[in-house]
Amino acid sequence: MTVHSLTKNSISDLVEVFNASFEGYFVPIQFNEETLLDKMKSDNIFLDYSVGVSIDNQLVAFILIGIDSKNNQFLSYNAGTGVIPNYRGQHLPQKMYDYLLPLLNKNNIRNHQLEVITENHKALQVYQNIGYQISRKVTCFKGSILPPKQTIPYKLFEFDFAPETIIESFWNHQPTYQNTLSSINRNKNAHTFLGVFSEKGLLGYIIYVKSTHRIKQFGVDKNYRKSYIGHHLFYEVQQTNSSKEVSLINCDANDTETISFLHKLGLTITVEQYEMTLQE
């Protein structure tokens, strides 16, 4: 058994072990080389900080690590941990973290974050034993958007990007790692930006992944809520491919206003997750 960085593993190696590890998971997850490279770009995954376990020269477990900054400090993000079924029960996640945390610490990366599905009790216990603590619960949604009951007297069209200060003023809660503006900007070409505008400027926006219809961010000016702006934005995403359901992950479970809005659109909860943090 060898614990090592993933710098010498090919993308095809990572795709194979990722898909094998998540077969039969709570939520189906399957990657090909293109979609995994897309994820690595958005999540800013560094293979020299990511960790694997090989047994008899076969990669059987991994942790993918993304790096960003938050509050002027480096932050590591566990973008995926997996163990091939035949090798579970050997405490491989703990062994990988025993290798990983000193490596990150040595490089002045002492803040760590991840999400774990609330029903995944074994993984939750592993992360708590390592030292992670639950910071909040977040909720994931999926479904088809119901048509809006009213039109809006504003223009809806694609745009490049708005100043962050304007967008952030529309938020009810801080996005999780995968949905941050920095994550979106790292892979901007993979996303579509839709906005609703009046002569006063941006009133609402939505950002989604073109290939998957997963919504990364949305928001409406607090002075223009309950006027169907948000509903029209979601419906426009649905209309770009009516055969594909819209999804979004990690809405703050305490944001009851947003959760109520998403239910009214026709979306249903798929899973709930805990966002967990570790600070050394």
Coordinates of C-alpha atoms in Angstrom, one line a residue:
M1 CA 0.0 0.0 0.0
T2 CA 1.3 3.4 -1.0
V3 CA -0.1 6.9 -0.2
H4 CA 1.0 9.5 -2.7
S5 CA 0.1 12.6 -4.6
L6 CA -1.9 12.3 -7.8
T7 CA 0.6 14.1 -10.0
K8 CA 1.7 10.9 -11.9
N9 CA -1.9 9.6 -12.4
S10 CA -3.6 10.2 -15.7
I11 CA -7.0 11.7 -16.1
S12 CA -8.3 8.3 -17.3
D13 CA -7.0 6.8 -14.1
L14 CA -8.9 9.4 -12.1
V15 CA -12.1 8.9 -14.1
E16 CA -12.0 5.2 -13.6
V17 CA -11.5 5.3 -9.9
F18 CA -14.0 8.1 -9.4
N19 CA -16.8 6.3 -11.2
A20 CA -16.0 3.0 -9.5
S21 CA -16.0 4.7 -6.1
F22 CA -19.4 6.5 -6.6
E23 CA -21.3 3.6 -8.3
G24 CA -24.5 3.2 -6.3
Y25 CA -24.0 6.4 -4.4
F26 CA -26.8 8.5 -2.9
V27 CA -26.8 10.7 -6.0
P28 CA -25.6 9.2 -9.3
I29 CA -22.2 10.6 -10.3
Q30 CA -20.4 9.7 -13.4
F31 CA -17.6 11.5 -15.2
N32 CA -15.8 11.2 -18.5
E33 CA -12.4 12.9 -19.1
E34 CA -14.0 16.1 -20.5
T35 CA -16.4 16.6 -17.6
L36 CA -13.8 15.7 -15.0
L37 CA -11.3 18.3 -16.5
D38 CA -14.2 20.8 -16.4
K39 CA -14.7 20.1 -12.7
M40 CA -10.9 20.4 -12.0
K41 CA -10.8 23.8 -13.7
S42 CA -13.8 25.2 -11.9
D43 CA -12.8 23.8 -8.5
N44 CA -9.2 24.7 -9.0
I45 CA -8.0 21.2 -8.3
F46 CA -4.2 20.8 -7.8
L47 CA -3.0 17.2 -8.3
D48 CA 0.1 17.9 -6.3
Y49 CA -2.1 18.6 -3.3
S50 CA -4.5 15.8 -4.1
V51 CA -3.9 12.3 -2.6
G52 CA -4.4 8.7 -3.7
V53 CA -3.8 5.2 -2.4
S54 CA -2.4 2.5 -4.6
I55 CA -2.3 -1.2 -3.8
D56 CA -0.2 -3.4 -6.1
N57 CA 0.2 -0.3 -8.4
Q58 CA -3.6 0.1 -8.7
L59 CA -5.2 3.4 -7.7
V60 CA -8.0 2.4 -5.3
A61 CA -8.8 5.6 -3.4
F62 CA -8.4 9.3 -3.9
I63 CA -9.1 12.8 -2.5
L64 CA -9.2 15.7 -5.0
I65 CA -8.2 19.0 -3.5
G66 CA -9.1 22.5 -4.8
I67 CA -7.4 25.6 -3.6
D68 CA -8.8 29.1 -3.2
S69 CA -8.6 32.0 -0.8
K70 CA -11.1 33.2 1.7
N71 CA -10.7 36.2 4.0
N72 CA -7.1 36.6 2.7
Q73 CA -6.2 33.1 3.8
F74 CA -5.7 30.0 1.6
L75 CA -8.5 27.4 1.7
S76 CA -8.5 23.8 0.7
Y77 CA -11.6 22.2 -0.6
N78 CA -12.3 18.5 -0.7
A79 CA -13.8 18.2 -4.2
G80 CA -14.3 14.5 -3.9
T81 CA -13.2 11.5 -1.8
G82 CA -13.7 8.0 -3.0
V83 CA -12.7 4.4 -2.3
I84 CA -13.3 1.5 -4.6
P85 CA -15.9 -0.8 -2.9
N86 CA -13.5 -3.8 -2.6
Y87 CA -11.0 -1.7 -0.6
R88 CA -13.4 -0.1 1.9
G89 CA -13.1 -0.8 5.6
Q90 CA -9.3 -0.3 5.6
H91 CA -9.4 3.3 6.9
L92 CA -8.1 4.7 3.6
P93 CA -9.7 8.2 4.0
Q94 CA -7.9 8.6 7.4
K95 CA -4.6 7.4 5.9
M96 CA -5.0 9.9 3.1
Y97 CA -5.7 12.7 5.5
D98 CA -2.7 11.7 7.6
Y99 CA -0.6 12.4 4.4
L100 CA -2.6 15.4 3.2
L101 CA -2.9 17.7 6.2
P102 CA 0.8 18.0 7.0
L103 CA 1.4 18.7 3.2
L104 CA -1.2 21.5 3.2
N105 CA 0.0 22.8 6.5
K106 CA 3.6 22.9 5.2
N107 CA 2.3 25.1 2.3
N108 CA 0.5 27.5 4.7
I109 CA -3.0 26.1 3.9
R110 CA -4.7 25.6 7.2
N111 CA -8.3 26.2 6.4
H112 CA -10.2 23.2 5.0
Q113 CA -13.8 22.8 3.7
L114 CA -16.0 20.0 2.3
E115 CA -19.6 18.9 2.0
V116 CA -21.0 15.5 2.9
I117 CA -24.5 14.2 2.4
T118 CA -26.4 14.2 5.7
E119 CA -27.4 10.5 5.3
N120 CA -23.8 9.4 4.7
H121 CA -23.2 8.6 8.3
K122 CA -20.0 6.7 7.8
A123 CA -18.3 9.5 5.9
L124 CA -19.6 12.1 8.4
Q125 CA -18.1 10.1 11.3
V126 CA -14.7 9.9 9.4
Y127 CA -14.6 13.6 8.9
Q128 CA -15.6 14.4 12.4
N129 CA -12.8 12.1 13.7
I130 CA -10.4 14.0 11.5
G131 CA -11.5 17.2 13.2
Y132 CA -14.0 18.7 10.8
Q133 CA -17.0 20.5 12.3
I134 CA -20.5 21.1 10.8
S135 CA -20.8 24.8 9.8
R136 CA -24.3 24.7 8.2
K137 CA -26.8 22.5 6.4
V138 CA -27.3 23.0 2.6
T139 CA -30.1 21.7 0.4
C140 CA -30.0 20.4 -3.2
F141 CA -32.9 20.7 -5.7
K142 CA -34.0 19.3 -9.0
G143 CA -37.0 19.4 -11.3
S144 CA -38.9 21.1 -14.2
I145 CA -39.8 24.8 -13.9
L146 CA -43.5 25.6 -14.0
P147 CA -44.5 28.4 -16.5
P148 CA -44.8 31.9 -14.9
K149 CA -48.3 33.1 -14.4
Q150 CA -47.4 36.7 -15.3
T151 CA -45.2 38.5 -17.7
I152 CA -42.6 41.1 -16.7
P153 CA -42.1 44.5 -18.2
Y154 CA -38.3 44.1 -18.4
K155 CA -35.8 42.8 -20.8
L156 CA -34.1 39.4 -20.3
F157 CA -31.0 38.6 -22.1
E158 CA -27.5 37.1 -21.8
F159 CA -24.7 39.3 -20.5
D160 CA -21.0 39.0 -19.7
F161 CA -20.9 39.8 -16.0
A162 CA -21.9 42.4 -13.5
P163 CA -19.8 44.0 -10.8
E164 CA -19.5 41.7 -7.9
T165 CA -20.7 44.3 -5.5
I166 CA -24.1 44.5 -7.3
I167 CA -24.5 40.7 -7.5
E168 CA -23.6 40.2 -3.9
S169 CA -26.2 42.7 -2.8
F170 CA -28.8 40.3 -4.3
W171 CA -27.7 37.4 -2.1
N172 CA -29.6 35.9 0.9
H173 CA -26.6 33.7 1.8
Q174 CA -23.0 33.0 0.9
P175 CA -22.5 30.4 -1.8
T176 CA -20.6 27.2 -1.1
Y177 CA -17.2 26.6 -2.7
Q178 CA -18.4 25.2 -6.1
N179 CA -20.9 28.1 -6.5
T180 CA -18.6 31.0 -5.8
L181 CA -17.9 33.7 -8.3
S182 CA -14.2 32.7 -8.3
S183 CA -15.2 29.1 -9.3
I184 CA -17.5 30.4 -12.0
N185 CA -14.9 32.8 -13.4
R186 CA -12.2 30.1 -13.5
N187 CA -14.4 28.3 -16.1
K188 CA -16.4 31.2 -17.5
N189 CA -16.9 29.7 -21.0
A190 CA -18.8 26.7 -19.5
H191 CA -21.4 29.0 -18.0
T192 CA -24.3 31.1 -19.3
F193 CA -25.2 34.4 -17.6
L194 CA -28.8 35.6 -17.9
G195 CA -30.0 38.9 -16.5
V196 CA -33.2 40.9 -16.3
F197 CA -32.7 44.6 -16.9
S198 CA -34.6 47.8 -16.6
E199 CA -33.5 51.3 -17.5
K200 CA -32.0 51.4 -14.0
G201 CA -29.8 48.4 -14.6
L202 CA -29.6 44.8 -13.4
L203 CA -32.7 43.6 -11.4
G204 CA -32.0 39.9 -11.3
Y205 CA -29.6 37.3 -12.7
I206 CA -28.9 33.6 -13.0
I207 CA -25.8 31.7 -13.9
Y208 CA -25.9 28.1 -15.0
V209 CA -23.7 25.4 -16.5
K210 CA -24.5 25.0 -20.2
S211 CA -23.9 21.3 -20.4
T212 CA -25.8 20.2 -17.3
H213 CA -28.4 22.9 -16.6
R214 CA -27.0 23.1 -13.1
I215 CA -27.6 26.6 -11.6
K216 CA -24.6 28.0 -9.8
Q217 CA -26.0 31.3 -8.7
F218 CA -29.2 33.4 -8.9
G219 CA -30.4 36.6 -7.2
V220 CA -33.0 39.3 -7.5
D221 CA -32.7 42.9 -6.2
K222 CA -34.5 42.9 -2.9
N223 CA -36.7 45.9 -4.0
Y224 CA -38.0 43.9 -7.0
R225 CA -38.8 40.5 -5.4
K226 CA -42.2 38.8 -5.8
S227 CA -42.6 40.3 -9.2
Y228 CA -41.8 37.1 -11.2
I229 CA -38.3 38.2 -12.2
G230 CA -36.7 35.1 -10.6
H231 CA -39.4 32.8 -12.0
H232 CA -38.7 34.1 -15.5
L233 CA -35.0 33.6 -15.2
F234 CA -35.4 30.0 -14.0
Y235 CA -38.0 29.3 -16.8
E236 CA -35.6 30.7 -19.4
V237 CA -33.0 28.1 -18.3
Q238 CA -35.6 25.4 -18.5
Q239 CA -36.6 26.5 -22.0
T240 CA -33.1 26.2 -23.4
N241 CA -33.5 22.4 -23.1
S242 CA -37.0 21.5 -22.0
S243 CA -36.2 17.8 -21.9
K244 CA -33.6 18.3 -19.2
E245 CA -34.4 19.0 -15.6
V246 CA -32.9 22.0 -13.9
S247 CA -30.8 21.4 -10.8
L248 CA -28.9 23.4 -8.1
I249 CA -26.9 22.4 -5.1
N250 CA -26.2 23.8 -1.7
C251 CA -28.8 26.3 -0.9
D252 CA -28.5 27.4 2.7
A253 CA -31.1 25.4 4.7
N254 CA -31.7 28.4 6.9
D255 CA -32.7 30.5 3.9
T256 CA -36.4 29.8 4.1
E257 CA -37.3 32.6 1.7
T258 CA -35.2 31.0 -1.1
I259 CA -36.3 27.5 -0.3
S260 CA -40.0 28.4 -0.4
F261 CA -39.4 30.2 -3.8
L262 CA -37.7 27.1 -5.3
H263 CA -40.6 24.8 -4.2
K264 CA -43.1 27.2 -5.9
L265 CA -41.1 26.9 -9.1
G266 CA -41.7 23.2 -9.2
L267 CA -38.3 22.0 -7.8
T268 CA -38.0 19.3 -5.2
I269 CA -35.3 18.4 -2.7
T270 CA -33.0 15.6 -3.8
V271 CA -30.5 15.5 -0.9
E272 CA -29.3 17.6 2.0
Q273 CA -25.6 18.1 2.9
Y274 CA -23.5 19.4 5.7
E275 CA -20.9 22.0 4.9
M276 CA -18.0 21.2 7.2
T277 CA -14.8 23.1 8.1
L278 CA -11.5 22.4 9.7
Q279 CA -9.1 25.1 10.9
E280 CA -5.6 24.1 12.1

